[in-house]
Structure formats: structure tokens, C-alpha cells
PDB file of C-alpha atoms and ligand atoms in Angstrom:
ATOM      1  CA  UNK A 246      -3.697  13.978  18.812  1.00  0.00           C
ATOM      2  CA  UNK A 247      -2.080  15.246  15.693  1.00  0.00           C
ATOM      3  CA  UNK A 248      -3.130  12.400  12.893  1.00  0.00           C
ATOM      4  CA  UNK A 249      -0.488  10.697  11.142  1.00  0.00           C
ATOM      5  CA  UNK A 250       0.305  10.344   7.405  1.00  0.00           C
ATOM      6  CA  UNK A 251      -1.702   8.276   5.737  1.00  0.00           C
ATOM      7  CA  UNK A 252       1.100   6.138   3.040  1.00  0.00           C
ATOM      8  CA  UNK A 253       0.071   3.919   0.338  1.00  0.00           C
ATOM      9  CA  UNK A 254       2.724   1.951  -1.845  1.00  0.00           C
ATOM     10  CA  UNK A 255       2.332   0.600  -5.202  1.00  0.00           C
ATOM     11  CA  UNK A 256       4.065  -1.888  -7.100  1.00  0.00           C
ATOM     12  CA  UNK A 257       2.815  -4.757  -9.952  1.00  0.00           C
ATOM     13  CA  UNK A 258       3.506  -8.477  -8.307  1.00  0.00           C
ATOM     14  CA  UNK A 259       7.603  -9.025  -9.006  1.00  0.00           C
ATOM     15  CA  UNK A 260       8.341  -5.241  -8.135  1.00  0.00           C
ATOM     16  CA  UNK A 261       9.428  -6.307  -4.359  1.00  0.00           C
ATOM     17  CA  UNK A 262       7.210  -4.837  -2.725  1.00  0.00           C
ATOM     18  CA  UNK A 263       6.594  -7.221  -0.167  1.00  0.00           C
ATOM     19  CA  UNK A 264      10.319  -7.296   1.005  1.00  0.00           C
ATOM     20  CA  UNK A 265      10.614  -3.362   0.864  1.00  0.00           C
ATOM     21  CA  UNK A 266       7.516  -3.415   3.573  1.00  0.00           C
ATOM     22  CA  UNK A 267       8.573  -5.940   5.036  1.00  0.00           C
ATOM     23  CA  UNK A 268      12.256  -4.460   5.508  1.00  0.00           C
ATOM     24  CA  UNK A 269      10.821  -0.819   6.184  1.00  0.00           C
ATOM     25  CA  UNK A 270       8.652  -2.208   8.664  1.00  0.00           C
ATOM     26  CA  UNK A 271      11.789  -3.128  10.531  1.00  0.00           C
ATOM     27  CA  UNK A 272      13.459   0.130  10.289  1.00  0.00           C
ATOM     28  CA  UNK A 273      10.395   2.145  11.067  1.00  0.00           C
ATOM     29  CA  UNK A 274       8.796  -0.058  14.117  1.00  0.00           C
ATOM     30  CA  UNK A 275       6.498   2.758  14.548  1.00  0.00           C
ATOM     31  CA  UNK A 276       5.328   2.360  11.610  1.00  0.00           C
ATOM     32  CA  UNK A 277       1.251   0.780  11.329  1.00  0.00           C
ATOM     33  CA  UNK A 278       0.737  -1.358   8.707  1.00  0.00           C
ATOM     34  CA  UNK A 279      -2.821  -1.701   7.361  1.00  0.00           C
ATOM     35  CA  UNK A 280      -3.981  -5.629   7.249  1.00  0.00           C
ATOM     36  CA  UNK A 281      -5.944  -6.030   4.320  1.00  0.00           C
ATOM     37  CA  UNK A 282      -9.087  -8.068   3.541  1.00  0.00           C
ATOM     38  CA  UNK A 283      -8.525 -10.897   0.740  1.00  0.00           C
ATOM     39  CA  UNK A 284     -10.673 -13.927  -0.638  1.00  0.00           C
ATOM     40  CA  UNK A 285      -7.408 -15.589  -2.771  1.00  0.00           C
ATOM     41  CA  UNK A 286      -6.046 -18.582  -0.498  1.00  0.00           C
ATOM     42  CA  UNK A 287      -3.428 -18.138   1.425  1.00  0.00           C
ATOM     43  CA  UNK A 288       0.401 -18.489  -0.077  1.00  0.00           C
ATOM     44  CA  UNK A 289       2.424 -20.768   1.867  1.00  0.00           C
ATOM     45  CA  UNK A 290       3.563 -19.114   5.084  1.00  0.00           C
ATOM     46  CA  UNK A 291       1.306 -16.568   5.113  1.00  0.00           C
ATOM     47  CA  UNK A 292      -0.108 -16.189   8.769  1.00  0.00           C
ATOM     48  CA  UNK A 293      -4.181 -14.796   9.103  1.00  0.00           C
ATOM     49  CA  UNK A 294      -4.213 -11.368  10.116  1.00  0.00           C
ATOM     50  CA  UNK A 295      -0.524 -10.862   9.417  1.00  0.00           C
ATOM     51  CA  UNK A 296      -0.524 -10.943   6.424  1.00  0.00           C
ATOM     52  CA  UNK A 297      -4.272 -10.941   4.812  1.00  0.00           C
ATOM     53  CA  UNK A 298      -7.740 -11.603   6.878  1.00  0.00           C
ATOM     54  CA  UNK A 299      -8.490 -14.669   4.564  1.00  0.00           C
ATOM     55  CA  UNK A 300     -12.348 -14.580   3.809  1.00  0.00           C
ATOM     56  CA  UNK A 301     -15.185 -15.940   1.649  1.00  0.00           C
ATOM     57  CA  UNK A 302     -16.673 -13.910  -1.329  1.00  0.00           C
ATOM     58  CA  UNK A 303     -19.807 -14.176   0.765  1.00  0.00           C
ATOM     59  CA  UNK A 304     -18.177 -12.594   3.873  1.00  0.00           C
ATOM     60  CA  UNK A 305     -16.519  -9.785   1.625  1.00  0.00           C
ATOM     61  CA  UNK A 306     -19.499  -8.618   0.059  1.00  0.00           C
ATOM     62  CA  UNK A 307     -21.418  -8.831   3.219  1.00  0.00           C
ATOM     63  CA  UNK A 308     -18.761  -6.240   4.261  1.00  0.00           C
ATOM     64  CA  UNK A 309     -18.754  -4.422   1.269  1.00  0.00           C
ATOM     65  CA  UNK A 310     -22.241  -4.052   1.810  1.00  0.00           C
ATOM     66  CA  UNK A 311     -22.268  -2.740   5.544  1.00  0.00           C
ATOM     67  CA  UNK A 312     -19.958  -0.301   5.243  1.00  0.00           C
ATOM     68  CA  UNK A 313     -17.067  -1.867   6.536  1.00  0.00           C
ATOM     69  CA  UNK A 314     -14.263  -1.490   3.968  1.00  0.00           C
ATOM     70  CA  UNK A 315     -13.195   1.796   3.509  1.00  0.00           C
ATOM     71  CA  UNK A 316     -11.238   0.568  -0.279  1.00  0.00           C
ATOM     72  CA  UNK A 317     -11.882  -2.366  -2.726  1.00  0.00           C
ATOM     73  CA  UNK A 318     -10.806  -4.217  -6.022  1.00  0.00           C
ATOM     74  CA  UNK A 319     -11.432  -7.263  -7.447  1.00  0.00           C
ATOM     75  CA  UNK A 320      -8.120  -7.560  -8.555  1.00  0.00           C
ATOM     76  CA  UNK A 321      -6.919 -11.115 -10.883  1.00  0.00           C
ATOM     77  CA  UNK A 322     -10.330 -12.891  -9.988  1.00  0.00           C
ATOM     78  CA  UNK A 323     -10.324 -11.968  -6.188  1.00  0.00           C
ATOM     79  CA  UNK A 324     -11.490  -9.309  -3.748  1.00  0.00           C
ATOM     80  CA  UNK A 325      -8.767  -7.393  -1.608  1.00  0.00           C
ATOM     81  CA  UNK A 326      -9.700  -4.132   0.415  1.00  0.00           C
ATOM     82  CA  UNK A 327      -8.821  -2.449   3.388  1.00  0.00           C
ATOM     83  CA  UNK A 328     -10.792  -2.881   6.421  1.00  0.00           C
ATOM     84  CA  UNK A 329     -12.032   0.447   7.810  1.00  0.00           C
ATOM     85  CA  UNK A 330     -10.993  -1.149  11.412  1.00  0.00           C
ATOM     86  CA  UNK A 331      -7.162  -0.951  10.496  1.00  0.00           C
ATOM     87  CA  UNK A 332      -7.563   2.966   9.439  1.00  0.00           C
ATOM     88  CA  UNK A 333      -9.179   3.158  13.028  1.00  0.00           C
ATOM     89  CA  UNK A 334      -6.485   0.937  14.835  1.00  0.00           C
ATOM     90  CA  UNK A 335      -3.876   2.247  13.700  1.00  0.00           C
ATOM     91  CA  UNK A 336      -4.663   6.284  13.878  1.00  0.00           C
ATOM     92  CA  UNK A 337      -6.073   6.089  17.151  1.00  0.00           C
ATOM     93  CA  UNK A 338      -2.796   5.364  17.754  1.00  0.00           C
ATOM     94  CA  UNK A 339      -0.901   8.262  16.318  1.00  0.00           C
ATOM     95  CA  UNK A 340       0.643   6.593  14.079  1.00  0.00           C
ATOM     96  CA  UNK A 341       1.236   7.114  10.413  1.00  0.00           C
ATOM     97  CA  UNK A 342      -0.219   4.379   8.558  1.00  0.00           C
ATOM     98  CA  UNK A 343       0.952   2.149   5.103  1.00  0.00           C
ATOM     99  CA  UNK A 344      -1.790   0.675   2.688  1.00  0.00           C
ATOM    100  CA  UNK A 345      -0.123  -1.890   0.504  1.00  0.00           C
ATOM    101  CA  UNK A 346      -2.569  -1.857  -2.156  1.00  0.00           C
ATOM    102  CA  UNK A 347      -2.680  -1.812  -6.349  1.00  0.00           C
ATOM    103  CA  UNK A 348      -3.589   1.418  -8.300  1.00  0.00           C
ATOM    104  CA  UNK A 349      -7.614   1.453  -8.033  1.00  0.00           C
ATOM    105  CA  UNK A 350      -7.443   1.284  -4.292  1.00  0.00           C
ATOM    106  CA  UNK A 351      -4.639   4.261  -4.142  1.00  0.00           C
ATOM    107  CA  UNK A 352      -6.681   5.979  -6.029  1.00  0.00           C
ATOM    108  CA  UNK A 353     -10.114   5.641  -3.631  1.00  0.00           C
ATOM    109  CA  UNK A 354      -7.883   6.141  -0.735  1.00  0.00           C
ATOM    110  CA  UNK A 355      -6.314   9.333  -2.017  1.00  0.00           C
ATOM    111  CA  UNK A 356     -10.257  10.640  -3.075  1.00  0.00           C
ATOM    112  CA  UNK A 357     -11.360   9.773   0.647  1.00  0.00           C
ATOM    113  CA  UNK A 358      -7.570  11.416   1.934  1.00  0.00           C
ATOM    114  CA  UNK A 359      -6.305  13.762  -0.406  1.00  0.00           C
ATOM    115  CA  UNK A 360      -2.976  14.748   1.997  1.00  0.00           C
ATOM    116  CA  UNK A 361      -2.466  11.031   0.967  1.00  0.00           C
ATOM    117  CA  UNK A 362       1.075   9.918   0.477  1.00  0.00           C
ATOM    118  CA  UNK A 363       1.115   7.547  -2.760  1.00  0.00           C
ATOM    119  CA  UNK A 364       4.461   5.944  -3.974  1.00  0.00           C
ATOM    120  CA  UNK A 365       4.922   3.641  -6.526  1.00  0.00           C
ATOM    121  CA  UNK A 366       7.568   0.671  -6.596  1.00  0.00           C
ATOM    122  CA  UNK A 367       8.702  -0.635 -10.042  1.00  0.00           C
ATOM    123  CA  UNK A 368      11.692  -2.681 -10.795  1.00  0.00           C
ATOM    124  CA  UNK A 369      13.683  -0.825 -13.471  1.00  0.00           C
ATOM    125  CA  UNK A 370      12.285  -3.089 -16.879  1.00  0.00           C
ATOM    126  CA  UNK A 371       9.511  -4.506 -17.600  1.00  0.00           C
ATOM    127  CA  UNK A 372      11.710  -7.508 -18.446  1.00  0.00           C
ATOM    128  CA  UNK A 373      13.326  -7.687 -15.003  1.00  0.00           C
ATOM    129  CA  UNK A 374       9.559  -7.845 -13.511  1.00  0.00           C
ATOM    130  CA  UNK A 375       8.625 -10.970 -15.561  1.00  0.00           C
ATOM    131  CA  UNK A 376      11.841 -12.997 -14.431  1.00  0.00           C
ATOM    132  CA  UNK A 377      10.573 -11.890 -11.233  1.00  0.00           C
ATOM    133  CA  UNK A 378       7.507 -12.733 -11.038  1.00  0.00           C
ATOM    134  CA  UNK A 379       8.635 -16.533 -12.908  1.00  0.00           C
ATOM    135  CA  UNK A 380      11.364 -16.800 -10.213  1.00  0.00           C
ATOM    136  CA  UNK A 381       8.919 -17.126  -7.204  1.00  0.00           C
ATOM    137  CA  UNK A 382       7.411 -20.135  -8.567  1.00  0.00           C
ATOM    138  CA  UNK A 383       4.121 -19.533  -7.058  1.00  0.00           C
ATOM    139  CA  UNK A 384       1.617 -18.591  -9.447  1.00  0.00           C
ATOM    140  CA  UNK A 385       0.710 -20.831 -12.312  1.00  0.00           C
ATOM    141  CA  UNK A 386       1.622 -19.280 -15.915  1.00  0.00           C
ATOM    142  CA  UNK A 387      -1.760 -18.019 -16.159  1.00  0.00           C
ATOM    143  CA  UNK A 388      -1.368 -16.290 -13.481  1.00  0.00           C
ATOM    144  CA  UNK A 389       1.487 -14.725 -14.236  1.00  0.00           C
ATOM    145  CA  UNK A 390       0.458 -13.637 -18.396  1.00  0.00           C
ATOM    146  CA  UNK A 391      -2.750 -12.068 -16.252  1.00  0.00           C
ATOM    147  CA  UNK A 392       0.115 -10.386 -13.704  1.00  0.00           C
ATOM    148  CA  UNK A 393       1.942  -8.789 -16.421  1.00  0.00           C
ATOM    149  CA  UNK A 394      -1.167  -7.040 -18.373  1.00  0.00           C
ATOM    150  CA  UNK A 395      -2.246  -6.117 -15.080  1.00  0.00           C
ATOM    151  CA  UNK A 396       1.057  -4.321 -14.448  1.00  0.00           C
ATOM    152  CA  UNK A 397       0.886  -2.858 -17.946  1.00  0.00           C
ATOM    153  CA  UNK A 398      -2.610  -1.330 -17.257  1.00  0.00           C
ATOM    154  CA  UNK A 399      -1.397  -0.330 -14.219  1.00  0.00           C
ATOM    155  CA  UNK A 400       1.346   1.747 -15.329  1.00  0.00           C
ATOM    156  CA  UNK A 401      -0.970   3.778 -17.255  1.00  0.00           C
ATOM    157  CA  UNK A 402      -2.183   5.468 -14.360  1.00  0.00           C
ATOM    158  CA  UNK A 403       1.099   6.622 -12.440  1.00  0.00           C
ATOM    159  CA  UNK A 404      -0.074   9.779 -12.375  1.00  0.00           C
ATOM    160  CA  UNK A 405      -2.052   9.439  -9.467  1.00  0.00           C
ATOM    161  CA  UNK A 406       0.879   9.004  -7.536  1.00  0.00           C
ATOM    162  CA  UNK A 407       3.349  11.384  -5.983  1.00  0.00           C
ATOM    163  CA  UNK A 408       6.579   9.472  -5.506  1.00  0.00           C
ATOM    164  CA  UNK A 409       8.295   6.485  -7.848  1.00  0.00           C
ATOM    165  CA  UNK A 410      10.920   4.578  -6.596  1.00  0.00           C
ATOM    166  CA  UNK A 411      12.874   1.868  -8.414  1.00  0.00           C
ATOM    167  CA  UNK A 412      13.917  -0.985  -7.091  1.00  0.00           C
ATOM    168  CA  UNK A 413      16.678  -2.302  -9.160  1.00  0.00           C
ATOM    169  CA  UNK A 414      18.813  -5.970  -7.899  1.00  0.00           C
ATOM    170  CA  UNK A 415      20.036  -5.574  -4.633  1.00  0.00           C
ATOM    171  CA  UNK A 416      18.129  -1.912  -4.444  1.00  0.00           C
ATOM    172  CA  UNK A 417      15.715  -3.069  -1.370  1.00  0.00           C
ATOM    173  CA  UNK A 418      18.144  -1.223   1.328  1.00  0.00           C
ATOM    174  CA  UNK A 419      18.337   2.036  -0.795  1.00  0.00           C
ATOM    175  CA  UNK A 420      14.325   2.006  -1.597  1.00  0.00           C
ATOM    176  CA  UNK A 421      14.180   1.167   1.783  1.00  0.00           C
ATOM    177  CA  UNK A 422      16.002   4.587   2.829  1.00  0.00           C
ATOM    178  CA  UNK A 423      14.425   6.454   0.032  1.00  0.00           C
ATOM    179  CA  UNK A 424      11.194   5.471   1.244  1.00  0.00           C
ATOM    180  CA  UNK A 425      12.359   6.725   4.859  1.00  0.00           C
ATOM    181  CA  UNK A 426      13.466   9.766   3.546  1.00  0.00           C
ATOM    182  CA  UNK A 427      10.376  10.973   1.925  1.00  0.00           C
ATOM    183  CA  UNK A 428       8.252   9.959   4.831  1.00  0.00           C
ATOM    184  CA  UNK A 429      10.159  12.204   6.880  1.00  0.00           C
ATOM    185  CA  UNK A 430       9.943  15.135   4.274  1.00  0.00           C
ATOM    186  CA  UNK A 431       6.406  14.658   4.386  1.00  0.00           C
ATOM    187  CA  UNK A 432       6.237  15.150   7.945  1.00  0.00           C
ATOM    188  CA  UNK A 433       7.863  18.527   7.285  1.00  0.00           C
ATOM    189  CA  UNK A 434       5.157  19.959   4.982  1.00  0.00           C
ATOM    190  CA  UNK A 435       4.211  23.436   5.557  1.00  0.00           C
ATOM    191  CA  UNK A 436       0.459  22.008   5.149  1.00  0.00           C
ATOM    192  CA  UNK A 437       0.998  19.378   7.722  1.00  0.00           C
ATOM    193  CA  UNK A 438       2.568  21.596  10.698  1.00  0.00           C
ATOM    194  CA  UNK A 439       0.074  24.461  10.721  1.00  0.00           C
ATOM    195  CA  UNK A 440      -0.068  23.253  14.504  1.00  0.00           C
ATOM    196  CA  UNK A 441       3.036  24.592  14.657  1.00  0.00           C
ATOM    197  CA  UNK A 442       2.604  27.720  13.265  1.00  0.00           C
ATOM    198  CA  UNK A 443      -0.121  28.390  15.027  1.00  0.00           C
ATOM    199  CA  UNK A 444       1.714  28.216  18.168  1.00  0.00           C
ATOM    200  CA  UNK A 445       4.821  29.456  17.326  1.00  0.00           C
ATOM    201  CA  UNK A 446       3.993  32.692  19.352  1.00  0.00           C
ATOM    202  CA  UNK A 447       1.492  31.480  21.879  1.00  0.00           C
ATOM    203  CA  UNK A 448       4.436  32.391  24.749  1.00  0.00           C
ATOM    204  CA  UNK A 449       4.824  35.975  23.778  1.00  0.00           C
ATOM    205  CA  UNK A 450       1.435  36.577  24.271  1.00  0.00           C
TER     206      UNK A 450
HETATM  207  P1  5GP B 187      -1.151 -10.480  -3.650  1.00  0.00           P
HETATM  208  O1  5GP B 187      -2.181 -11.470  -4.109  1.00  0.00           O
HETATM  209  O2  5GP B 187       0.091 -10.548  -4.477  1.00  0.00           O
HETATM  210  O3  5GP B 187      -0.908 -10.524  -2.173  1.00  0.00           O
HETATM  211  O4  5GP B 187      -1.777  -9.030  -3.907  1.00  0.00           O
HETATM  212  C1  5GP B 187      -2.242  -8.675  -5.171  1.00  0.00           C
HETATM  213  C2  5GP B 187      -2.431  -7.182  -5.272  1.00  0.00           C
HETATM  214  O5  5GP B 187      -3.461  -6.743  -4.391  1.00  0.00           O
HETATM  215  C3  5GP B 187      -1.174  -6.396  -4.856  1.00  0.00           C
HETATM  216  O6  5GP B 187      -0.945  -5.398  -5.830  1.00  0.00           O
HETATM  217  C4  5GP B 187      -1.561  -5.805  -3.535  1.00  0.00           C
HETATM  218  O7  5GP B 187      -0.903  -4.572  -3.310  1.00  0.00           O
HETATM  219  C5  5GP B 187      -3.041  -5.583  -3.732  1.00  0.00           C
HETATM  220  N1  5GP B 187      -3.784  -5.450  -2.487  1.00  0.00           N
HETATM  221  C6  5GP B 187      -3.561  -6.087  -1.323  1.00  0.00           C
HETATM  222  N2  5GP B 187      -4.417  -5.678  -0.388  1.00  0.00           N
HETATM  223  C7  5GP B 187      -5.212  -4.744  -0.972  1.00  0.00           C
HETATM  224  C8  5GP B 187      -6.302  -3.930  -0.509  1.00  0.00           C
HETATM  225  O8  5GP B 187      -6.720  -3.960   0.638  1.00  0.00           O
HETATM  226  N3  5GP B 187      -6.864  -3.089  -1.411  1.00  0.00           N
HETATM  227  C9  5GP B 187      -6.428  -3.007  -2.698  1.00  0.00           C
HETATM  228  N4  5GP B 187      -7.057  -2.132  -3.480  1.00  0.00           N
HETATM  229  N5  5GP B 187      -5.421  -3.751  -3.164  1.00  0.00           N
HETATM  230  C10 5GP B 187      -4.814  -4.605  -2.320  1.00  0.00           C
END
């Protein structure tokens, strides 16, 4: 079975990320969406194994250790990383696949899958991203001071990704189709349909 693409989006906390998945999940159903490992507690309304697999520092490193996360970070005083079960889930499958990770784990991901697909989401100011991240009232102000260098330092390293979309107020439909839009470019890589070439002339033989 032809794999599919492997897609991994980007995007500092306040650069609506979460409701671009979210909403492309919905126009793409075929879409698989990587679950990802996580010892920070869960937000409110967050379901296990929806959203995160909710584990112990213990129980991460224990999987860190046998081999069973394919990317990590210990990202804002917690682990996150991508369970090498999803990858398997999900491409068994056929199905192109989106990691929803932060820059160190795109950047694993795209050394272990260099064909790798890496976008990243930013509102359009820096500004815009703090009232953001202030509006959803969920982290503490700590928090939030440690969100913002993080997106800083983040930003530094754009350049391992191929695609940047902005998502400005009201954006999330047209990121949304944007997003769409390259996927499906993507799909028509000459790298990615040598399949097709290949056969192109299998009749008139
Ligand atoms: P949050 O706590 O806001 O859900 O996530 C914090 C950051 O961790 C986000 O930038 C999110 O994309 C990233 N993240 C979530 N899951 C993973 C993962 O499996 N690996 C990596 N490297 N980052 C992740």
C-alpha cells in the first residue's frame, strides 16, 4: 500500500492551532491524527487518548527508554512525544498522518522522514499571540511569560519548515483551506508518484 504523507504542524500556544486541527480534521475525515504522549495534567475537557495519553514522568521515561516514542521534548517543564504506535496505526491504514507537535519534535520527525511535510501556524504579531494566549484564561502568568520566550526561541528555527501559514482573526476557515490545498499539492509531487510513472506504460507492453 502506497504510504501516506507524513504532516506535522507548528504553531507557539495562542497561534490556533488547536482549532485549525480541530476544524481540518472535520474537512479531511480521512485524515489520521497522531495522539501524543504528555505528563502536564489534563486541561478541562480534554478526553484521554483524544486528546493526550496523560502519563507519569516515570511511565514516559520508561518509554523513552524502550524504544517506544519515535519523538520527544520536554517542553515548559513537561514531557510530550509521539508514540511510535500512532505512526503504526495510522499508516497501516493508508492514511496520511498529522503530528501536532513544537519545533524540536518537527525537527526529529523530519531527520527520521525527510519527505516530511512541516508547516508552521503563526498568528500575524507577536502582539496578537500574547492577547491570545491571556484570553484563554488557562495558564497562570508564569505560564504564559515562559509561553512567549518559548515562541520567540521557536521562531528562530522556521527554517526547518516548508510551509507558513498565518492565521490572522477570523482566518481559521482560510488556513483551514490553505492547509487543504497544500496537502493535496503534496500528493502531486513528482517524488511521491514514481508509482505512477513507473506504470504509466505497463499496458503497451
Ligand atoms: P499543550 O500543552 O498546549 O497541549 O502543548 C504544548 C506544546 O507541545 C505544543 O506546541 C504542542 O504542539 C506540543 N506537543 C504536543 N504533543 C507533542 C509531541 O508528541 N511531541 C512534541 N515534540 N511536541 C508536542
Amino acid at each position: 500500500m502506497k504510504r501516506g504523507l507524513i504532516i506535522v504542524i507548528s504553531g507557539p500556544a495562542g497561534s490556533g492551532k488547536g482549532t485549525v486541527v480541530k476544524a481540518l480534521r472535520e474537512k479531511m475525515p480521512t485524515l489520521g491524527i497522531s495522539v501524543s504522549a504528555t505528563t502536564r495534567n489534563p486541561r478541562p475537557g480534554e478526553v484521554e487518548g483524544v486528546h493526550y495519553f496523560f502519563i507519569t514522568k516515570e511511565e514516559f521515561e520508561r518509554r523513552i527508554a524502550s524504544g517506544e516514542i519515535l519523538e520527544h521534548t520536554y517542553y515548559c517543564d513537561n514531557y510530550y512525544g509521539t508514540p511510535k504506535s500512532e505512526l503504526e496505526r495510522i499508516t497501516a491504514e493508508g492514511k496520511d498522518i498529522i503530528f501536532e507537535i513544537e519545533v524540536n519534535g518537527a525537527i526529529q520527525v523530519k531527520k527520521l522522514f525527510p519527505e516530511a511535510v512541516a508547516i508552521m501556524l503563526l498568528p500575524p504579531s507577536a502582539k496578537l499571540l500574547e492577547s491570545r494566549l491571556r484570553g484563554r484564561g488557562t495558564e497562570t502568568e508564569e505560564v504564559i511569560k515562559q509561553r512567549l520566550r518559548r515562541a520567540r526561541d521557536e521562531l528562530k528555527l522556521l527554517h526547518h519548515y516548508d510551509y507558513l501559514v498565518v492565521n490572522g482573526e477570523n482566518m481559521v476557515d482560510d488556513c483551514v483551506e490553505l492547509i487543504k490545498d497544500i496537502i493535496t499539492s503534496e500528493h502531486s509531487r513528482t517524488s511521491r508518484m514514481t508509482d505512477f510513472a513507473e506504470k504509466f506504460f505497463e499496458d503497451n507492453n
